[in-house]
Amino acid sequence: MNPIDLRSDTVSKPTEAMRKAMASAEVGDDVFGDDPTVNRLEAMAAERVGKEAAVFAPSGTMANLMAVMTHTRPGDEILLGDECHVFNYEVAGSARLCGVQAHALHNLPDGGLDPVELERAIRGPNIHTPANPLLCLENTHNRCGGAALPLGTMDRLTGIARTHGMRTHLDGARIFNAQAALGEPAARIARDCDTVSFCLSKGLGCPVGSLLCGPMDFIREARRNRKMLGGGMRQVGILAAAGIYALENNVDRMVEDHANAAALASGLAKLGPFAPNTPQTNIVVADVLKGDLDAWLAAFRQAGVLAVAFGPQRMRMVTHINITADDVTAALERIERSVGTEAA
Ligand code: TLP
């Protein structure tokens, strides 16, 4: 029995058509700026999110790190949500490699921040305090169950940052899921963010890669920082070709992943031991009401469904390009059987 892999949208495998595009990619040494396919992807990415320029990065983690490094100086303090990826899952790279302190504000369940709390956190000029050059937001918000932050929230928070002379970086790892959920173009969602990163290797279905997008001079500096971090890649058009293919073919289909996540959550809710969110996008998080999380994850695995722990009594399941509506039905049947066994 093939496991139905819902651990993340990062697990998706490139389709035949994507592999063909990769195999026939024209390449060159990208550190010299010579890779025509990378150049095309970067131009396309910048255009899709409404920014002047873009730089290809090996991962979302490095794209965010390059953003923080380029926006700040050692000793600065960045403001972000306490549930965001930069704060929780990037091995404190911004502290270690950029020398910045993170001030984490309480994330609201919709992925946003309380504007009053944000205003209060921004420090005025004082001989004792660090400077606050940067606010980081995340849309869609992974740990907030794939919440798509509405435009009103984006505009309000970026407006506060701007008023205080701060810049905003958007971790838009899944910004095209936000686009699909909100019915607003990614460029509008990121409009008032100075920079935005997004991942090719999640809902877009590519094997590797992320883009950091922003003003031309910022991206020039970010490219230097990428080199310093060891992220200067050579004949990487082979990966950029996957990104171009995905931006052309895999964006509009994301609504299917969202419908599949909704079906998965409503099926799970009927089984009893789990309290799932009502997913807006492709991420289902479910609280375990009965029994032990690790025992459930093991039982799911045994039944042929892969999920991950996402908190002490919380699991996460993510739909993606390799998961069909039939897979969701099959996953629910398998889970239902394991619930029966656990109950017995
Ligand atoms: N998220 C991964 C894990 O690291 C948790 C996942 O399975 O969801 N920003 C956001 C919002 C992300 O969710 C991720 C990956 C990243 C950045 C980092 O991307 P990569 O994995 O390419 O470094």
Coordinates of C-alpha atoms and ligand atoms in Angstrom, one line a residue:
M1 CA 0.0 0.0 0.0
N2 CA 1.4 3.4 -1.0
P3 CA 1.4 5.8 1.8
I4 CA -0.6 9.0 1.3
D5 CA 2.0 11.6 2.2
L6 CA 0.4 14.7 3.8
R7 CA 3.4 15.7 5.9
S8 CA 4.0 18.8 3.9
D9 CA 3.6 20.3 0.4
T10 CA 7.4 20.1 0.3
V11 CA 7.2 16.4 -0.4
S12 CA 5.6 16.7 -3.8
K13 CA 7.5 15.2 -6.7
P14 CA 8.0 16.9 -10.1
T15 CA 5.6 15.8 -12.8
E16 CA 6.9 14.3 -16.2
A17 CA 6.2 17.6 -17.9
M18 CA 8.2 19.5 -15.3
R19 CA 11.1 17.0 -15.6
K20 CA 11.0 17.5 -19.4
A21 CA 11.3 21.3 -19.0
M22 CA 14.2 20.8 -16.6
A23 CA 16.0 18.4 -18.9
S24 CA 15.9 20.7 -21.9
A25 CA 16.8 23.9 -19.9
E26 CA 19.4 26.2 -21.4
V27 CA 22.0 26.8 -18.7
G28 CA 25.1 29.0 -17.9
D29 CA 27.1 29.9 -14.8
D30 CA 24.6 31.9 -12.7
V31 CA 27.3 33.4 -10.5
F32 CA 28.5 35.2 -13.6
G33 CA 24.9 36.1 -14.4
D34 CA 25.1 33.9 -17.4
D35 CA 22.2 31.5 -16.9
P36 CA 19.4 32.6 -19.3
T37 CA 16.9 30.3 -17.6
V38 CA 17.6 31.7 -14.1
N39 CA 17.5 35.3 -15.5
R40 CA 14.1 34.5 -17.1
L41 CA 12.8 33.0 -13.8
E42 CA 14.0 36.0 -11.8
A43 CA 12.3 38.4 -14.1
M44 CA 9.1 36.4 -14.1
A45 CA 9.1 36.1 -10.3
A46 CA 9.6 39.8 -9.8
E47 CA 6.8 40.6 -12.2
R48 CA 4.4 38.1 -10.5
V49 CA 4.8 39.7 -7.1
G50 CA 5.0 43.3 -8.4
K51 CA 8.7 44.0 -7.5
E52 CA 11.6 45.4 -9.6
A53 CA 14.0 42.4 -9.3
A54 CA 14.4 38.9 -7.8
V55 CA 17.2 36.6 -6.9
F56 CA 17.0 32.8 -6.9
A57 CA 17.8 31.1 -3.6
P58 CA 18.3 27.4 -2.7
S59 CA 15.6 27.5 0.0
G60 CA 12.9 29.5 1.7
T61 CA 15.0 29.6 4.8
M62 CA 18.0 31.1 2.9
A63 CA 15.7 33.6 1.1
N64 CA 14.4 34.8 4.4
L65 CA 17.9 34.9 5.9
M66 CA 19.1 37.0 2.9
A67 CA 16.2 39.3 3.4
V68 CA 16.9 39.8 7.1
M69 CA 20.6 40.2 6.5
T70 CA 20.1 42.8 3.8
H71 CA 17.5 44.8 5.7
T72 CA 19.4 45.0 9.0
R73 CA 22.7 45.6 10.8
P74 CA 24.0 43.5 13.7
G75 CA 22.5 44.7 16.9
D76 CA 19.2 45.6 15.3
E77 CA 15.9 44.2 16.5
I78 CA 13.3 42.7 14.1
L79 CA 9.6 42.4 15.0
L80 CA 7.7 39.3 14.0
G81 CA 4.9 37.0 15.1
D82 CA 5.6 34.3 17.6
E83 CA 4.2 31.6 15.4
C84 CA 6.1 32.6 12.2
H85 CA 8.5 30.4 10.4
V86 CA 11.5 32.8 10.7
F87 CA 11.1 32.7 14.5
N88 CA 10.3 29.0 14.9
Y89 CA 11.9 27.0 12.1
E90 CA 15.0 28.7 10.8
V91 CA 17.4 27.6 13.5
A92 CA 17.7 31.2 14.8
G93 CA 19.7 32.0 11.7
S94 CA 18.9 35.7 11.9
A95 CA 20.3 35.8 15.5
R96 CA 23.4 33.7 14.6
L97 CA 24.2 34.9 11.1
C98 CA 22.8 38.4 11.1
G99 CA 23.3 39.3 14.7
V100 CA 19.8 40.6 15.2
Q101 CA 17.5 40.1 18.2
A102 CA 14.0 39.0 17.5
H103 CA 11.0 40.5 19.3
A104 CA 8.2 38.1 18.8
L105 CA 4.7 39.5 19.1
H106 CA 1.6 37.3 19.8
N107 CA 0.3 36.0 16.5
L108 CA -3.5 36.3 16.2
P109 CA -5.2 33.1 15.0
D110 CA -5.7 34.7 11.5
G111 CA -2.0 35.0 11.1
G112 CA -1.9 38.7 11.8
L113 CA -0.6 40.8 14.7
D114 CA -2.5 43.1 17.0
P115 CA -1.9 46.6 15.6
V116 CA -1.8 48.1 19.1
E117 CA 0.7 45.6 20.2
L118 CA 2.8 46.3 17.2
E119 CA 2.7 50.1 17.7
R120 CA 3.7 49.5 21.4
A121 CA 6.7 47.3 20.4
I122 CA 8.3 49.8 18.1
R123 CA 11.0 51.5 20.0
G124 CA 11.7 55.2 19.8
P125 CA 15.2 56.6 19.5
N126 CA 17.0 56.1 22.8
I127 CA 20.7 55.5 23.7
H128 CA 19.8 52.2 25.3
T129 CA 17.6 50.5 22.7
P130 CA 18.2 48.6 19.5
A131 CA 16.8 50.0 16.2
N132 CA 13.8 48.4 14.7
P133 CA 14.3 48.5 10.9
L134 CA 12.2 45.5 10.0
L135 CA 8.8 43.9 10.4
C136 CA 8.4 40.3 9.1
L137 CA 5.0 39.0 8.1
E138 CA 4.0 35.6 6.8
N139 CA 1.2 35.0 4.2
T140 CA -0.2 32.3 4.1
H141 CA 0.6 31.6 7.7
N142 CA 1.8 28.1 8.2
R143 CA 1.4 27.6 12.0
C144 CA -1.9 29.5 11.9
G145 CA -3.3 26.7 9.8
G146 CA -2.5 28.1 6.4
A147 CA -4.5 31.3 7.1
A148 CA -4.5 33.8 4.3
L149 CA -4.0 37.2 5.8
P150 CA -6.6 39.5 4.3
L151 CA -5.6 42.7 2.5
G152 CA -7.0 44.9 5.3
T153 CA -4.6 43.2 7.8
M154 CA -1.7 43.4 5.4
D155 CA -2.3 47.1 4.7
R156 CA -2.8 48.0 8.3
L157 CA 0.4 46.3 9.5
T158 CA 2.6 47.5 6.7
G159 CA 1.1 51.0 7.2
I160 CA 2.2 51.0 10.8
A161 CA 5.7 49.9 9.9
R162 CA 5.9 52.6 7.2
T163 CA 4.8 55.3 9.5
H164 CA 7.6 54.4 11.9
G165 CA 10.2 54.3 9.1
M166 CA 10.4 50.5 9.2
R167 CA 10.5 48.2 6.2
T168 CA 8.4 45.0 5.9
H169 CA 9.5 41.6 4.6
L170 CA 6.8 39.2 3.7
D171 CA 7.6 35.5 4.0
G172 CA 5.3 34.5 1.2
A173 CA 6.5 30.9 1.0
R174 CA 2.9 30.1 0.0
I175 CA 1.8 33.5 -1.4
F176 CA 0.2 31.8 -4.4
N177 CA -2.0 29.9 -2.0
A178 CA -3.0 33.3 -0.5
Q179 CA -3.7 34.5 -4.0
A180 CA -6.0 31.6 -4.7
A181 CA -7.8 31.9 -1.4
L182 CA -8.2 35.7 -1.4
G183 CA -8.9 36.0 -5.1
E184 CA -6.3 38.8 -5.2
P185 CA -3.1 38.8 -7.2
A186 CA 0.1 38.1 -5.3
A187 CA 1.4 41.5 -6.4
R188 CA -1.5 43.2 -4.6
I189 CA -1.0 41.1 -1.4
A190 CA 2.7 42.0 -1.3
R191 CA 2.1 45.6 -2.6
D192 CA 3.2 47.4 0.5
C193 CA 5.8 45.0 1.6
D194 CA 9.3 46.1 0.6
T195 CA 10.5 42.6 0.0
V196 CA 8.8 39.2 -0.4
S197 CA 10.1 35.7 -0.6
F198 CA 8.2 32.8 -2.1
C199 CA 8.9 29.0 -2.5
L200 CA 8.8 27.0 -5.6
S201 CA 9.2 23.8 -3.7
K202 CA 5.8 23.8 -1.9
G203 CA 2.4 24.2 -3.6
L204 CA 4.1 25.0 -6.9
G205 CA 5.4 21.5 -7.0
C206 CA 9.1 22.1 -7.8
P207 CA 11.9 20.0 -6.3
V208 CA 13.9 23.0 -5.0
G209 CA 14.1 26.7 -4.9
S210 CA 12.8 30.1 -3.6
L211 CA 12.8 33.6 -4.9
L212 CA 13.5 36.8 -2.9
C213 CA 12.0 39.8 -4.6
G214 CA 12.3 43.6 -4.0
P215 CA 13.9 46.8 -5.3
M216 CA 16.8 46.5 -7.7
D217 CA 19.5 47.9 -5.3
F218 CA 18.2 45.7 -2.5
I219 CA 18.4 42.6 -4.6
R220 CA 21.9 43.5 -5.7
E221 CA 23.0 43.5 -2.1
A222 CA 20.9 40.3 -1.3
R223 CA 22.8 38.6 -4.1
R224 CA 26.1 39.4 -2.5
N225 CA 24.7 38.1 0.8
R226 CA 23.6 34.9 -0.9
K227 CA 27.1 34.4 -2.2
M228 CA 28.5 34.9 1.3
L229 CA 26.1 32.3 2.7
G230 CA 27.2 29.8 0.0
G231 CA 24.1 30.0 -2.0
G232 CA 25.7 31.1 -5.3
M233 CA 24.7 28.3 -7.6
R234 CA 26.1 27.6 -11.0
Q235 CA 24.3 25.9 -13.9
V236 CA 21.1 26.2 -12.0
G237 CA 18.9 26.9 -14.9
I238 CA 18.0 23.2 -14.6
L239 CA 16.1 24.1 -11.4
A240 CA 14.9 27.5 -12.6
A241 CA 13.2 25.7 -15.6
A242 CA 11.0 23.9 -13.1
G243 CA 10.1 27.2 -11.5
I244 CA 9.2 28.7 -14.8
Y245 CA 7.1 25.7 -15.7
A246 CA 5.4 25.9 -12.3
L247 CA 4.6 29.6 -12.5
E248 CA 3.1 29.0 -15.9
N249 CA 1.1 25.8 -15.1
N250 CA 0.7 25.1 -11.4
V251 CA -0.7 28.3 -9.9
D252 CA -4.3 28.2 -11.0
R253 CA -4.7 24.5 -9.9
M254 CA -4.0 25.4 -6.2
V255 CA -7.8 25.8 -5.6
E256 CA -7.9 22.0 -6.0
D257 CA -5.5 21.6 -3.1
H258 CA -7.7 24.0 -1.0
A259 CA -10.9 22.0 -1.8
N260 CA -9.0 18.8 -0.9
A261 CA -7.9 20.3 2.4
A262 CA -11.5 21.4 3.2
A263 CA -12.8 17.9 2.4
L264 CA -10.0 16.3 4.6
A265 CA -10.8 18.6 7.5
S266 CA -14.6 18.0 7.4
G267 CA -14.0 14.3 7.1
L268 CA -11.7 14.3 10.1
A269 CA -14.1 16.3 12.2
K270 CA -16.7 13.5 11.8
L271 CA -14.4 10.9 13.3
G272 CA -14.5 12.1 16.9
P273 CA -11.0 12.2 18.3
F274 CA -9.8 15.2 16.2
A275 CA -10.8 18.9 16.1
P276 CA -9.5 20.3 12.8
N277 CA -9.4 23.9 11.6
T278 CA -11.6 25.1 8.8
P279 CA -8.8 25.4 6.3
Q280 CA -8.7 28.5 4.1
T281 CA -5.9 27.0 2.0
N282 CA -4.0 23.7 1.8
I283 CA -3.0 23.2 5.5
V284 CA -5.1 21.2 7.9
V285 CA -4.2 21.4 11.6
A286 CA -6.1 19.2 14.0
D287 CA -6.1 19.1 17.7
V288 CA -6.1 15.6 19.2
L289 CA -9.0 15.5 21.7
K290 CA -8.6 11.8 22.7
G291 CA -5.5 9.7 23.1
D292 CA -1.8 10.6 22.5
L293 CA -0.6 12.5 19.5
D294 CA 2.5 10.3 18.9
A295 CA 0.3 7.1 19.1
W296 CA -2.1 8.6 16.6
L297 CA 0.7 9.6 14.2
A298 CA 2.1 6.0 14.5
A299 CA -1.4 4.5 13.9
F300 CA -1.9 6.8 10.8
R301 CA 1.5 5.7 9.5
Q302 CA 0.5 2.1 10.1
A303 CA -2.7 2.7 8.2
G304 CA -0.9 4.4 5.3
V305 CA -1.3 8.1 6.0
L306 CA 1.6 10.3 6.8
A307 CA 1.1 13.4 9.0
V308 CA 3.4 15.4 11.3
A309 CA 3.3 16.7 14.9
F310 CA 2.5 20.4 15.0
G311 CA 2.4 21.1 18.7
P312 CA 1.9 19.1 21.9
Q313 CA -1.5 17.6 20.9
R314 CA -1.8 18.9 17.4
M315 CA -1.0 17.4 14.0
R316 CA -0.7 18.9 10.5
M317 CA -1.7 17.5 7.1
V318 CA -1.0 19.4 3.9
T319 CA -2.5 18.8 0.5
H320 CA -0.4 19.3 -2.6
I321 CA -0.1 18.6 -6.3
N322 CA 0.4 14.9 -5.8
I323 CA -2.8 14.5 -3.7
T324 CA -6.0 13.9 -5.6
A325 CA -9.6 14.1 -4.3
D326 CA -9.6 10.3 -4.4
D327 CA -6.4 10.2 -2.2
V328 CA -8.3 12.3 0.4
T329 CA -11.2 9.9 0.4
A330 CA -8.7 7.0 0.7
A331 CA -6.8 8.8 3.5
L332 CA -10.1 9.4 5.4
E333 CA -11.0 5.7 5.0
R334 CA -7.6 4.6 6.3
I335 CA -7.8 7.0 9.2
E336 CA -11.3 5.9 10.1
R337 CA -10.1 2.3 10.2
S338 CA -7.3 3.3 12.5
V339 CA -9.8 5.2 14.8
G340 CA -11.8 2.0 14.9
T341 CA -8.7 0.0 15.9
E342 CA -7.7 2.5 18.5
A343 CA -11.2 2.5 20.0
A344 CA -11.3 -1.3 20.1
Ligands
TLP1 N1 8.1 25.0 6.0 C1 8.3 23.6 6.2 C2 8.9 23.3 7.5 O1 10.1 24.0 7.7 C3 8.0 23.6 8.7 C4 6.9 23.0 6.1 O2 6.9 21.7 6.0 O3 5.9 23.7 6.1 N2 8.5 30.0 5.2 C5 7.4 29.2 5.5 C6 6.1 29.8 5.8 C7 7.5 27.8 5.4 O4 6.5 27.0 5.7 C8 8.8 27.2 5.1 C9 9.0 25.7 5.1 C10 9.9 28.1 4.8 C11 9.7 29.4 4.9 C12 11.2 27.5 4.5 O5 11.3 26.9 3.3 P1 12.5 25.8 3.0 O6 12.0 24.5 3.5 O7 12.6 25.9 1.5 O8 13.7 26.3 3.7

